[in-house]
Short mmCIF file of N, CA and C and ligand atoms in Angstrom, two decimals:
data_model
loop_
_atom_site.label_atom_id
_atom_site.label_comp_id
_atom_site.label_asym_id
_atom_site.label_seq_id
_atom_site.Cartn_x
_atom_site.Cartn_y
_atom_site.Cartn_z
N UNK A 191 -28.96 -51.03 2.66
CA UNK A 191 -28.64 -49.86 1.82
C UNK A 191 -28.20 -50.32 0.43
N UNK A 192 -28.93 -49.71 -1.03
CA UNK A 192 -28.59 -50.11 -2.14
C UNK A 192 -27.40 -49.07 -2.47
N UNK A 193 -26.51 -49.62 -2.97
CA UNK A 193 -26.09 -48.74 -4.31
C UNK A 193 -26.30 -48.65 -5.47
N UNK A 194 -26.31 -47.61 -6.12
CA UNK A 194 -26.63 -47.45 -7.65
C UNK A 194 -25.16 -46.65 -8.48
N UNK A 195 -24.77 -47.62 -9.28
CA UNK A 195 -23.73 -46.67 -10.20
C UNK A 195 -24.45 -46.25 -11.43
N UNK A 196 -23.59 -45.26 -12.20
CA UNK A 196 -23.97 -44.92 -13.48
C UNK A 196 -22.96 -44.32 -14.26
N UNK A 197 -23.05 -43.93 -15.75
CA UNK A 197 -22.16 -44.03 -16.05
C UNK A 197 -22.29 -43.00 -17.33
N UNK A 198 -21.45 -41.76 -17.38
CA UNK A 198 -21.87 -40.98 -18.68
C UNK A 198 -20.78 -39.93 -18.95
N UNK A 199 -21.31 -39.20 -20.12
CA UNK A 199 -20.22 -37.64 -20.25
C UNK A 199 -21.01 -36.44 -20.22
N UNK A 200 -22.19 -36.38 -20.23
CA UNK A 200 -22.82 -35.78 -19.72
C UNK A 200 -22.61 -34.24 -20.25
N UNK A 201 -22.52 -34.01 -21.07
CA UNK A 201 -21.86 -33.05 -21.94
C UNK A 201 -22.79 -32.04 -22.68
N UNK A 202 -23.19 -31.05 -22.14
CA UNK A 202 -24.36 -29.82 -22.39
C UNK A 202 -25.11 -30.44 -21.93
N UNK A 203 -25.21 -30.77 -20.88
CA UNK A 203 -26.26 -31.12 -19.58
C UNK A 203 -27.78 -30.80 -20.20
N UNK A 204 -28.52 -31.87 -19.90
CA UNK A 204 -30.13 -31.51 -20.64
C UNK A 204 -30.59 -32.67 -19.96
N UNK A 205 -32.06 -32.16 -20.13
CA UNK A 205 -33.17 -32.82 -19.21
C UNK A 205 -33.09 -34.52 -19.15
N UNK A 206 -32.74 -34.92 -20.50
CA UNK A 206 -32.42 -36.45 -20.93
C UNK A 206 -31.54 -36.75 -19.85
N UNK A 207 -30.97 -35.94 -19.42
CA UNK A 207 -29.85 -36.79 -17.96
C UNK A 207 -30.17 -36.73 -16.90
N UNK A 208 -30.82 -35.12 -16.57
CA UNK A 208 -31.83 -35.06 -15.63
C UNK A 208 -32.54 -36.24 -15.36
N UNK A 209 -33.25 -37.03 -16.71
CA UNK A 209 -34.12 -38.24 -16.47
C UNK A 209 -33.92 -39.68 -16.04
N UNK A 210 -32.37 -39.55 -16.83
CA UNK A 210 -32.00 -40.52 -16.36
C UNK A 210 -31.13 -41.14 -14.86
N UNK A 211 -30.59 -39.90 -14.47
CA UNK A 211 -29.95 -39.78 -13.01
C UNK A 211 -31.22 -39.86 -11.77
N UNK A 212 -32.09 -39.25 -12.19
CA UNK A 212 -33.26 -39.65 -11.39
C UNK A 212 -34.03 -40.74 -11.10
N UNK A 213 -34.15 -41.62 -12.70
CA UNK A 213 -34.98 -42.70 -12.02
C UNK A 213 -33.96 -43.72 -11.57
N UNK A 214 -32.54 -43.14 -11.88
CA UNK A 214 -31.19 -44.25 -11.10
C UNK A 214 -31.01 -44.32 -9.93
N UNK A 215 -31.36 -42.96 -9.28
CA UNK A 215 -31.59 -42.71 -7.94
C UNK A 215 -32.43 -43.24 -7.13
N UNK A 216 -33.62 -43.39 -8.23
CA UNK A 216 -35.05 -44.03 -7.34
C UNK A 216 -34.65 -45.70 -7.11
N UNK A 217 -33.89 -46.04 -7.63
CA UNK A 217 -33.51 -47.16 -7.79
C UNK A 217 -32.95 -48.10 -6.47
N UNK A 218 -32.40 -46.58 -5.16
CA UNK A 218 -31.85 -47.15 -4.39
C UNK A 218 -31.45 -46.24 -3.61
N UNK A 219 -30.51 -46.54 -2.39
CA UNK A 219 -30.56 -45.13 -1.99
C UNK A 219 -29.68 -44.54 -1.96
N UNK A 220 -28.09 -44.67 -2.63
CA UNK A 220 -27.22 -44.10 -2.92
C UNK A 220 -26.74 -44.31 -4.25
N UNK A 221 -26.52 -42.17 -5.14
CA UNK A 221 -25.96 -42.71 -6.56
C UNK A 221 -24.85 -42.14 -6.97
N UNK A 222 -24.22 -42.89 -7.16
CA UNK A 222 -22.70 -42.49 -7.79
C UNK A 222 -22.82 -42.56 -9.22
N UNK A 223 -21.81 -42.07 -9.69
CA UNK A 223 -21.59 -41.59 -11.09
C UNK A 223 -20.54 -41.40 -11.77
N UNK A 224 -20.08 -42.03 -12.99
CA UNK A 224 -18.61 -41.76 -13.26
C UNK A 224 -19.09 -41.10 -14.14
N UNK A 225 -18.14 -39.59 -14.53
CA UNK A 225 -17.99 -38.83 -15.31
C UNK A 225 -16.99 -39.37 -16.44
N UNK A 226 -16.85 -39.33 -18.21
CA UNK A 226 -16.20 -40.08 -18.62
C UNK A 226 -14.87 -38.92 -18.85
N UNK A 227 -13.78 -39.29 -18.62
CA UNK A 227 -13.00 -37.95 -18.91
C UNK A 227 -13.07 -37.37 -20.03
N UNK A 228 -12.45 -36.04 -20.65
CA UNK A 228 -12.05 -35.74 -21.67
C UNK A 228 -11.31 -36.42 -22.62
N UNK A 229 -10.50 -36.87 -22.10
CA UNK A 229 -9.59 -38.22 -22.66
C UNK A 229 -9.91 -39.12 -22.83
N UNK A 230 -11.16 -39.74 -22.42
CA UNK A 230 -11.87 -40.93 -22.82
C UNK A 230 -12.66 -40.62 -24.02
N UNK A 231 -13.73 -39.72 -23.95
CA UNK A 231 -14.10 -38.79 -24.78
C UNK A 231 -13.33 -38.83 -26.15
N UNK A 232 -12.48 -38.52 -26.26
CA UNK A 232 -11.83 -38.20 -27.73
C UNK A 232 -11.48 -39.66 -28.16
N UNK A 233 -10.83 -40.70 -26.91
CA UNK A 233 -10.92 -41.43 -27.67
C UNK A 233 -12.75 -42.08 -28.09
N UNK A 234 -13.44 -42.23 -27.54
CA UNK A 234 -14.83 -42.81 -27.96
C UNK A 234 -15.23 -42.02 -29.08
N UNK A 235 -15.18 -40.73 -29.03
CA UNK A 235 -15.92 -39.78 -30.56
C UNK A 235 -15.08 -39.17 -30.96
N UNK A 236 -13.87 -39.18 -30.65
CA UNK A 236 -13.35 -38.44 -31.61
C UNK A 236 -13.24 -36.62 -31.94
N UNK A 237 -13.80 -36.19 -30.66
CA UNK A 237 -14.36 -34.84 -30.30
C UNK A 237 -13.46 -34.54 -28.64
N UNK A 238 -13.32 -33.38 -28.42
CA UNK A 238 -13.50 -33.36 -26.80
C UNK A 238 -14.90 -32.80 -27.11
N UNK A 239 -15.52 -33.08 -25.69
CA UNK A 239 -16.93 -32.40 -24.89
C UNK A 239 -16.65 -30.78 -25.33
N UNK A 240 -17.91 -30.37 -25.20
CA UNK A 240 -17.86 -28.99 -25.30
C UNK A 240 -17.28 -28.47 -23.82
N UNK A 241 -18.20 -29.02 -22.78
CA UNK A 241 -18.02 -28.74 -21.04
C UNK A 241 -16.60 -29.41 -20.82
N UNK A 242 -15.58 -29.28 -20.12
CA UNK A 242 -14.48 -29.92 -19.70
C UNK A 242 -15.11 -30.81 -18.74
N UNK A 243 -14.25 -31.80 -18.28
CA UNK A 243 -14.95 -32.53 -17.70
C UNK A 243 -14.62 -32.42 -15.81
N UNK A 244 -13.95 -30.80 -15.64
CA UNK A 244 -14.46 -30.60 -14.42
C UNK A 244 -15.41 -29.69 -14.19
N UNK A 245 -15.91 -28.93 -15.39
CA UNK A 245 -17.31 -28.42 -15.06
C UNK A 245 -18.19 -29.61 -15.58
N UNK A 246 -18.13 -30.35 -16.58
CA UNK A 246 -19.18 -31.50 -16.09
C UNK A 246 -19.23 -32.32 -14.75
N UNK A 247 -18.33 -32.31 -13.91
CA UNK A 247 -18.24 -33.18 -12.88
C UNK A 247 -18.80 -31.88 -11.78
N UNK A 248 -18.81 -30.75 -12.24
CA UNK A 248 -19.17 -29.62 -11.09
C UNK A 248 -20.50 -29.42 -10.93
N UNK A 249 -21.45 -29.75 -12.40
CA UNK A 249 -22.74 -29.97 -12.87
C UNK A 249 -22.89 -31.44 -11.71
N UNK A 250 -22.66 -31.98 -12.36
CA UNK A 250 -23.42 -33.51 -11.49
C UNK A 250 -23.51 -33.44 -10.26
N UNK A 251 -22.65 -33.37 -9.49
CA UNK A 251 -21.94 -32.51 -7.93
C UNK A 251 -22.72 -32.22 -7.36
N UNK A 252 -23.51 -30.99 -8.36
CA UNK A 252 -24.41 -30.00 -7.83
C UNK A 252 -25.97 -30.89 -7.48
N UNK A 253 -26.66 -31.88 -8.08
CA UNK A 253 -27.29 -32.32 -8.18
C UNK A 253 -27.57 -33.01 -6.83
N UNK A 254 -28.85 -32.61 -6.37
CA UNK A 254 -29.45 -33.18 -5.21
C UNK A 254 -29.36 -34.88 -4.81
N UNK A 255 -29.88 -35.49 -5.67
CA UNK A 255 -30.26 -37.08 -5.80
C UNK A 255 -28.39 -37.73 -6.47
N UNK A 256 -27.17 -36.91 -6.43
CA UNK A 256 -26.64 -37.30 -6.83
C UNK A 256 -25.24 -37.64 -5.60
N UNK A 257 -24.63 -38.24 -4.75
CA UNK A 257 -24.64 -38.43 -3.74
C UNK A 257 -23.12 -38.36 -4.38
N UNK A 258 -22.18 -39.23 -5.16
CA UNK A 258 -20.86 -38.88 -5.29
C UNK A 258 -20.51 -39.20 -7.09
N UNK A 259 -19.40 -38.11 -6.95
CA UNK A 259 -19.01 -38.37 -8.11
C UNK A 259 -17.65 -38.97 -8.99
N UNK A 260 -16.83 -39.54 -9.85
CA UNK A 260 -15.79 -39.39 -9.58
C UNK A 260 -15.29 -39.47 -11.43
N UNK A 261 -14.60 -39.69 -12.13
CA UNK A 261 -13.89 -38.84 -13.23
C UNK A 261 -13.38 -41.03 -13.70
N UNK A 262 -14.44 -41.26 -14.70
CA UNK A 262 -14.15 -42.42 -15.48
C UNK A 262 -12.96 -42.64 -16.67
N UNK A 263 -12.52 -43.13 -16.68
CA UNK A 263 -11.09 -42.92 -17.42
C UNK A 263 -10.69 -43.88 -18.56
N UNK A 264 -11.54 -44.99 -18.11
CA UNK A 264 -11.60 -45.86 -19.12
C UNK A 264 -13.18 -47.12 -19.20
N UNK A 265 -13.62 -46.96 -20.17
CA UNK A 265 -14.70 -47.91 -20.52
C UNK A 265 -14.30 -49.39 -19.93
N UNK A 266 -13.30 -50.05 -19.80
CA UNK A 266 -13.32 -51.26 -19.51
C UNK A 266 -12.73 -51.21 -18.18
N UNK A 267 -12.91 -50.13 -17.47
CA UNK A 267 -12.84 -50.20 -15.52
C UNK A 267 -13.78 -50.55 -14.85
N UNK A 268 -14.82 -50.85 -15.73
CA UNK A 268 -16.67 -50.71 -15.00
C UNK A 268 -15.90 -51.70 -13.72
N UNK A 269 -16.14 -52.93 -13.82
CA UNK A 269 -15.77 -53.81 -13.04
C UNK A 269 -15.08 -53.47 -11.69
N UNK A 270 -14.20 -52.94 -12.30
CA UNK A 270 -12.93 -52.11 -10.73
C UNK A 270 -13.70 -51.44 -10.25
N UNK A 271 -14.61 -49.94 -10.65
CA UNK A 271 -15.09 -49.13 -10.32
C UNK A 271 -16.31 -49.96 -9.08
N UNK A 272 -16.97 -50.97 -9.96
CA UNK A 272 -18.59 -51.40 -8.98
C UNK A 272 -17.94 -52.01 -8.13
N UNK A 273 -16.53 -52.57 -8.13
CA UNK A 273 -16.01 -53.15 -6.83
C UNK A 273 -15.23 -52.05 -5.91
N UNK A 274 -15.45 -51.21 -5.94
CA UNK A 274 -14.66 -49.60 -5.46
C UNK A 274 -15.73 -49.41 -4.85
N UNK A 275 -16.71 -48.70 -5.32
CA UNK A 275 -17.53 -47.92 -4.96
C UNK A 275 -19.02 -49.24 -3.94
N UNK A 276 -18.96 -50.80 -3.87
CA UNK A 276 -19.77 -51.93 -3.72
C UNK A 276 -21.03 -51.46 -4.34
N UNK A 277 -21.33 -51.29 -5.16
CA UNK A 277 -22.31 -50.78 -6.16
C UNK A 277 -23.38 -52.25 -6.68
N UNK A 278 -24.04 -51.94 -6.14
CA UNK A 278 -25.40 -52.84 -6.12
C UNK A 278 -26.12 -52.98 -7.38
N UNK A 279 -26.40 -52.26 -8.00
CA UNK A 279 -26.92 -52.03 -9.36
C UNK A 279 -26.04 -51.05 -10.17
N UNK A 280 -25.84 -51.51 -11.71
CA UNK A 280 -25.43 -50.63 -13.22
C UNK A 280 -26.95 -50.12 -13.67
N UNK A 281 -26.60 -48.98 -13.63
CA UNK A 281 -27.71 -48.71 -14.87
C UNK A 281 -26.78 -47.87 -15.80
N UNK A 282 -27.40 -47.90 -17.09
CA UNK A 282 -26.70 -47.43 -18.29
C UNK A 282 -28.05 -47.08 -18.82
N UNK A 283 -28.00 -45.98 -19.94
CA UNK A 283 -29.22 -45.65 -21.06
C UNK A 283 -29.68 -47.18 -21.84
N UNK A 284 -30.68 -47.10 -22.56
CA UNK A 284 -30.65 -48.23 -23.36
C UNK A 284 -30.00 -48.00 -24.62
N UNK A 285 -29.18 -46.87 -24.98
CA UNK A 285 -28.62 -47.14 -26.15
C UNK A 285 -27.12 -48.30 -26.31
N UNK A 286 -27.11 -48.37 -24.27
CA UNK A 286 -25.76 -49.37 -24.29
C UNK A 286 -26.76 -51.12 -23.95
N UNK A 287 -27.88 -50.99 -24.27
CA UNK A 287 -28.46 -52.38 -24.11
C UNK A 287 -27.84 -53.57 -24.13
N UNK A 288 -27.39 -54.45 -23.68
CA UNK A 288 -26.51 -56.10 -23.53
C UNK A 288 -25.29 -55.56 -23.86
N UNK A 289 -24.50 -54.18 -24.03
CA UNK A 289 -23.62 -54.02 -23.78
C UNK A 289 -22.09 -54.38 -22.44
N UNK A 290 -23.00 -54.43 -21.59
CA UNK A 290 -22.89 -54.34 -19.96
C UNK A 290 -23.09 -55.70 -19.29
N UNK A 291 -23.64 -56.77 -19.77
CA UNK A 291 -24.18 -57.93 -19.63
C UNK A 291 -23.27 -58.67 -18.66
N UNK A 292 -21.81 -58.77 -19.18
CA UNK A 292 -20.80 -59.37 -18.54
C UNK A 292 -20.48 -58.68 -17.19
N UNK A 293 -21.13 -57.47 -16.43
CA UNK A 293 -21.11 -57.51 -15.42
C UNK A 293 -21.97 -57.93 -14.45
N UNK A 294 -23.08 -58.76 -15.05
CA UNK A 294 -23.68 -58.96 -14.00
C UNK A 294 -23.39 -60.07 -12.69
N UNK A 295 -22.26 -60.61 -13.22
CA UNK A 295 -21.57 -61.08 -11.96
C UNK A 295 -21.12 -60.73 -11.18
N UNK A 296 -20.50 -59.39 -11.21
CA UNK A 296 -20.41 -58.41 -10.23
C UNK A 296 -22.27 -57.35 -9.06
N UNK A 297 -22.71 -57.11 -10.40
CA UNK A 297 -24.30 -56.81 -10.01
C UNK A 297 -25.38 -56.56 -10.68
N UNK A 298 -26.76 -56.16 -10.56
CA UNK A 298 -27.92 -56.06 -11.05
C UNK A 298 -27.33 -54.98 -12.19
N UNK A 299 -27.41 -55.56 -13.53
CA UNK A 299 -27.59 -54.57 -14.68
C UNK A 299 -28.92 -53.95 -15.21
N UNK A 300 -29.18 -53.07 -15.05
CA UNK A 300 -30.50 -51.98 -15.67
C UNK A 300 -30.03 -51.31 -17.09
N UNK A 301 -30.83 -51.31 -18.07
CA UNK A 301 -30.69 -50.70 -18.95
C UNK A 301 -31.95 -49.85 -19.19
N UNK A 302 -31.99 -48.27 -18.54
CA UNK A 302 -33.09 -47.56 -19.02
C UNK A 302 -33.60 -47.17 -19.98
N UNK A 303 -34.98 -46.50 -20.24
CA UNK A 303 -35.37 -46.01 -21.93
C UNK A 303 -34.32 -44.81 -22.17
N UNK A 304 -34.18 -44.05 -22.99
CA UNK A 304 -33.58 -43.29 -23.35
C UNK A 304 -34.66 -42.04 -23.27
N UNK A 305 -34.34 -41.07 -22.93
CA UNK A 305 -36.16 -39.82 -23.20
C UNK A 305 -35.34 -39.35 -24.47
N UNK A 306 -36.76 -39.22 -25.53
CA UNK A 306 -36.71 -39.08 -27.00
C UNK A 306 -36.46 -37.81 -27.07
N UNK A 307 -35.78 -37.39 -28.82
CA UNK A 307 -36.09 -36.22 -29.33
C UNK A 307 -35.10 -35.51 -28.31
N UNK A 308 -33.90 -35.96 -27.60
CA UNK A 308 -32.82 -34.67 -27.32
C UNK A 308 -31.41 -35.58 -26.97
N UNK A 309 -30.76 -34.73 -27.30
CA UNK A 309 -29.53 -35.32 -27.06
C UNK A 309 -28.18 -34.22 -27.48
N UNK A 310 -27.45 -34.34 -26.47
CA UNK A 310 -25.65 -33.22 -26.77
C UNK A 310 -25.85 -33.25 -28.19
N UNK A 311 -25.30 -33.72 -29.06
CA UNK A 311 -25.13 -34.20 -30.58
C UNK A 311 -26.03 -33.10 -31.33
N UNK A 312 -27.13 -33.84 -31.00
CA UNK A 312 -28.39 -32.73 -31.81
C UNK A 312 -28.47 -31.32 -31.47
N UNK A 313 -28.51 -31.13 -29.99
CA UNK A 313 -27.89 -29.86 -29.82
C UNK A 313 -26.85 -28.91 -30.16
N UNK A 314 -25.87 -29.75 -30.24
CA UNK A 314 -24.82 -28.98 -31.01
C UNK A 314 -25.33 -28.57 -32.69
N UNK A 315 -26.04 -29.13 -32.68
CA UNK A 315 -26.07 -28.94 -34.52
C UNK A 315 -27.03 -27.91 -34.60
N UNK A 316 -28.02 -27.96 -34.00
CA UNK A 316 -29.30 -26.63 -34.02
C UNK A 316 -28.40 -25.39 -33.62
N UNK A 317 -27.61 -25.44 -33.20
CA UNK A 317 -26.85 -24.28 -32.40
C UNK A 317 -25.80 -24.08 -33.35
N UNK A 318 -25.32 -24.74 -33.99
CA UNK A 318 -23.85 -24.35 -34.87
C UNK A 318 -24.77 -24.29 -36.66
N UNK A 319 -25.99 -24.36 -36.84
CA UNK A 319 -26.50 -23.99 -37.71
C UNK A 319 -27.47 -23.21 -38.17
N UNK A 320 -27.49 -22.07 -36.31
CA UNK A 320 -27.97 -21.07 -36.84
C UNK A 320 -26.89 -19.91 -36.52
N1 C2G B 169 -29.49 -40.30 -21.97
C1 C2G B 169 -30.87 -40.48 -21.92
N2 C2G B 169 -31.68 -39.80 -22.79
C2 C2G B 169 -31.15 -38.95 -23.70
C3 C2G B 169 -29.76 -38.75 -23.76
C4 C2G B 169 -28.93 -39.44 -22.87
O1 C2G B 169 -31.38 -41.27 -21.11
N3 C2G B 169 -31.99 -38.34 -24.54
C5 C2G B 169 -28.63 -41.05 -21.04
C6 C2G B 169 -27.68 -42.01 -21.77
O2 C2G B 169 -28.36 -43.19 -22.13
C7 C2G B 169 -26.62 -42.23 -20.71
C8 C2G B 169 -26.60 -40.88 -19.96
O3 C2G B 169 -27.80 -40.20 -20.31
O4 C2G B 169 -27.01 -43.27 -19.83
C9 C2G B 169 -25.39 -40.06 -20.35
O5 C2G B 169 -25.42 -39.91 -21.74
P1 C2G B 169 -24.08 -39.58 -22.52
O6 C2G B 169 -23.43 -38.42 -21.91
O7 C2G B 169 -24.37 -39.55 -23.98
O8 C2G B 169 -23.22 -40.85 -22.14
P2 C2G B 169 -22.21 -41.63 -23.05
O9 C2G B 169 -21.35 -40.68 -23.81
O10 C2G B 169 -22.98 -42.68 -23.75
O11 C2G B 169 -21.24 -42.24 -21.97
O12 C2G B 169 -19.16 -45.71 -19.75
C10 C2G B 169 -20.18 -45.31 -20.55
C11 C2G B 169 -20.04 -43.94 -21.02
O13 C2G B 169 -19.41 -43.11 -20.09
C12 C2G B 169 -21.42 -43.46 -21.41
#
């Protein structure tokens, strides 16, 4: 049995995550997922999420191919977390490419494509500028 972790904020949920939770899934046969908190959040951008991060964690939840979830709290837990959860493979988007590198002593790092042309960010802006 593989595990697969992953790792996001997931924040106005869109197909781009859809894409990427899926081929993380195909990856193996169980996928977990850390949600990044709100509090992590502000500190990384400087924003909270639009979604709080227990309706983002209620979104993922819901998700068929998505087996457990649990509420990430800090960027430099990866390590604790893949030894928590015995997590067989990282996958991350490729916008965190050799970001992640230093765990592969713990396990298989994946860095997926990113699917083009959408993203929370951009969304927010088409929407707050009309
Ligand atoms: N993603 C994607 N394609 C997009 C947008 C996002 O494949 N068009 C992927 C990202 O690469 C990431 C996941 O969807 O793997 C979640 O994206 P974000 O919510 O933007 O995640 P981020 O804020 O980068 O948080 O510990 C790491 C962080 O929690 C990652």
């Amino acid at each position: 049995m593989k595990t697969v972790i992953t790792f996001g904020t997931f924040d106005v949920f869109h197909v781009g995550h859809i894409n990427i939770l899926q081929r993380a899934a195909s990856l193996g046969d169980t996928l977990i997922v850390g949600v990044s908190t709100d509090k992590l959040n502000f500190e990384k951008k400087g924003r909270n999420p639009i979604y709080t991060e227990y309706d983002r964690m209620k979104i993922i939840n819901s998700l068929r191919y998505v087996n457990l979830c649990f509420p990430e709290e800090s960027l430099e837990k990866k390590a604790e977390y893949i030894k928590q959860y015995n997590a067989d493979v990282l996958v991350m988007g490729d916008d965190w490419e050799g970001k992640f590198d230093y765990l592969k002593e713990f396990c298989d790092v994946v860095y997926l494509e990113r699917t083009p042309s959408i993203s929370t960010t951009e969304i927010i802006e088409v929407i707050s500028s009309n």
